[in-house]
Amino acid sequence: MPDRTKFVLDEKQMPTSWYNIIPDLPSPLAPPLHPQTDEPVGPEALAPLFPMELIKQEMSPERFIEIPEEVQAVYKTYRPSPLNRARQLERDLGLPEGVKIFYKYEGVSPAGSHKPNTAIPQAFYNKLEGIKRISTETGAGQWGSAMSIACALYDMECVVYMVGISYKQKPYRRILMESYGAEVIASPSTRTNAGRHVLDMDPDSLGSLGIAISEAVEDAVSRDDTHYCLGSVLNHVCLHQTIIGEEAIVQMEMAQVEPDVVVACVGGGSNFAGITFPYYKRRLDGKTKARLVAVEPKACPTLTAGEYRYDLGDEAGMTPKMLMYTLGHDFVPAGIHAGGLRYHGDSPLVSQLAKEGEIEAVAVHQNACFEAAVQFAKAEGILPAPESSHAIRAAIDEALDAREAGEDRTILFCLSGHGHFDLAAYEAYNSGKLQDYDFAAGSMCEGA
Ligand SMILES: *Cc1c(COP(=O)(O)O)cnc(C)c1O
C-alpha cells in the first residue's frame, strides 16, 4: 500500500528570495572568457543574448535575491512542491527504522519537471525588457516544453531548435511545445549558418545539444526582438532552482529530521544546485553536516571522468568559455535514455564545488537506474523521469549501504520529474533491450 507521509507547506511559508551561492564559494568564481580572444567577458558582451537583470544575477555578490512578486504568483500555481517520505519503498527495501528516505517531487509543474522554476523568471525578465521573441534549444524536450509554457504565459513568441534525433523519436514533446504555440525546428536546420555548416559536412546529421545551442544563439544575436534562454548550467539558472532546497529545508524541519545526505542527478547541474545549494549554506551556518551527492550516467560522466578546464558551451564556439568539468565540447554521448543528462559540460558552480571537495559525485549505469525507477514506481505510485532515476539509484544505494553498516541515515533526494513522455525508454527496459554504455571503455558494456 502506498503509505505516504506528506509534508505540506502553506503558500505563506513559501520562500520569497532565491539563495545565491556566489558570495559563499570557497574561492572566487572564475570569469567566463571570450570564445576567440580568451579575454574575460563583461556584462555588455552578454547583452545581445540576455536581459540586464539576468546578467546581473549571473555575477551578483548578493547572498539573497528577491523573487519578483509576479514570479511568486506564477510559482504558486504549482508550488510549493511536495516533500514525501517513501515509507513503502523503505519497507520494500527492508530498511531498519533508523534509515529513512525522503524525496522532493518536482514533477507537479505543468512541464512535469523542475525546469519551469527558471523558465518562468527568465520569460518574466525578458518581457520586462521589451523582448518579444525567445530562441532556445532542447534535447529530449523538457526544457523546450518549460520555455514554451512560460512564453505562452507571458504572451511571447518561442522558437525551439530541437536536436534532430529527438525531433524524430519524440513527437509527443514536439506536439506539446507546438500546442503551447512554440515553433519547433529540427536541428541542424538550414535556418542558421551553424546548421547549414553541419549539414554541408554531413547531410544526415542527427544533431546534438551543442549544435542546437549554436543555432539558437545565432538566431538570437541576428534579431533585435529576440533573446536566448538556457535551461541549465548558468549561474542564474542554478539561482532560480534554489527554491527547491529552500522549501525542502522548511519541510524537513516539519518532519523533524535533518538529512545526512542530499542526492540529485546532474545533467547541466541545475536541479542538483537547486536542492543542494541551500543545504550548503545551512552547512556553513553549522546547522547540518549533510553530504551532497551528484549522480551522473556512466555514459556521460562529466564530474567523475571529465577534465576541469576552460571549454566552450557549444559546438560552434558561439558561447563564452567556462571553467568547468568537461568531456570536450565536441563529445557526442551514447544514445542513453536520460536525454537531459547528455551534456558534455557542467555548471561552473557545481564544478567548482566538486573540484574543492565540497560535494561528491558518483556515476551509474542506466539499467541499474531503471531497476530503481520501477521499484520506486511500484512502491510510491510515481513513474520517474529517466534522469531522476539516477538520483533514486544513488538514494537506494545509500540506504542499503547504511543498512549493511548498521548505521542510521536520513536520505533526501530530488525527484526532478515524471516519466510520462519517456515510455519508449520504459518499454526498452521492460523488454530487456536497454544497453549500458561505458565512457571509460568507449563502448557498450560486456554482457549488456
Ligand atoms: C533537464 C532535466 C534534468 C537535468 O538537468 P539539470 O540541469 O542537471 O537538472 C534532470 N531531470 C529532469 C526531469 C530534467 O528535465
Coordinates of C-alpha atoms and ligand atoms in Angstrom, one line a residue, residues 106 111-115 140-143 173 231-233 237-238 241 264-273 339-342 346 384-389 414-418 422, ligand 1:
E106 CA 9.3 18.5 -8.9
A111 CA 6.0 20.7 -17.7
G112 CA 6.4 17.7 -15.4
S113 CA 9.9 18.8 -14.2
H114 CA 11.8 21.4 -12.2
K115 CA 12.6 23.4 -15.4
A140 CA 14.9 15.5 -25.1
G141 CA 12.2 18.2 -25.0
Q142 CA 11.8 19.0 -21.3
W143 CA 13.4 22.4 -21.4
R173 CA 7.2 16.5 -26.8
G231 CA 17.7 25.7 -19.2
S232 CA 20.7 24.7 -17.1
V233 CA 24.5 25.3 -16.5
V237 CA 19.6 29.1 -13.7
C238 CA 21.1 27.5 -10.6
Q241 CA 16.3 26.5 -8.8
A264 CA 20.3 14.7 -7.1
C265 CA 21.1 13.8 -10.7
V266 CA 23.3 16.1 -12.8
G267 CA 22.9 17.0 -16.5
G268 CA 24.0 20.6 -16.5
G269 CA 23.6 20.8 -12.7
S270 CA 20.5 22.9 -12.1
N271 CA 18.2 20.5 -10.1
F272 CA 21.3 19.4 -8.1
A273 CA 22.2 23.1 -7.4
G339 CA 18.4 12.8 -22.6
G340 CA 18.7 15.5 -20.0
L341 CA 22.0 14.1 -18.7
R342 CA 23.8 14.1 -22.0
D346 CA 28.6 21.1 -16.1
P384 CA 10.1 8.8 -12.6
A385 CA 11.8 10.6 -15.5
P386 CA 14.9 8.5 -16.6
E387 CA 17.1 11.4 -15.4
S388 CA 15.5 11.4 -12.0
S389 CA 16.0 7.6 -11.8
C414 CA 15.3 15.3 -5.7
L415 CA 12.8 13.6 -7.9
S416 CA 13.3 16.1 -10.7
G417 CA 10.4 15.0 -13.0
H418 CA 7.9 12.3 -14.1
D422 CA 9.6 8.5 -21.7
Ligands
LIG1 C1 16.6 18.5 -17.7 C2 16.4 17.6 -16.7 C3 17.4 17.1 -15.8 C4 18.9 17.5 -16.0 O1 19.1 18.9 -15.9 P1 19.8 19.6 -14.7 O2 20.1 21.0 -15.1 O3 21.1 18.8 -14.4 O4 18.9 19.5 -13.5 C5 17.1 16.2 -14.8 N1 15.8 15.8 -14.6 C6 14.8 16.2 -15.4 C7 13.5 15.7 -15.1 C8 15.1 17.1 -16.4 O5 14.0 17.5 -17.2

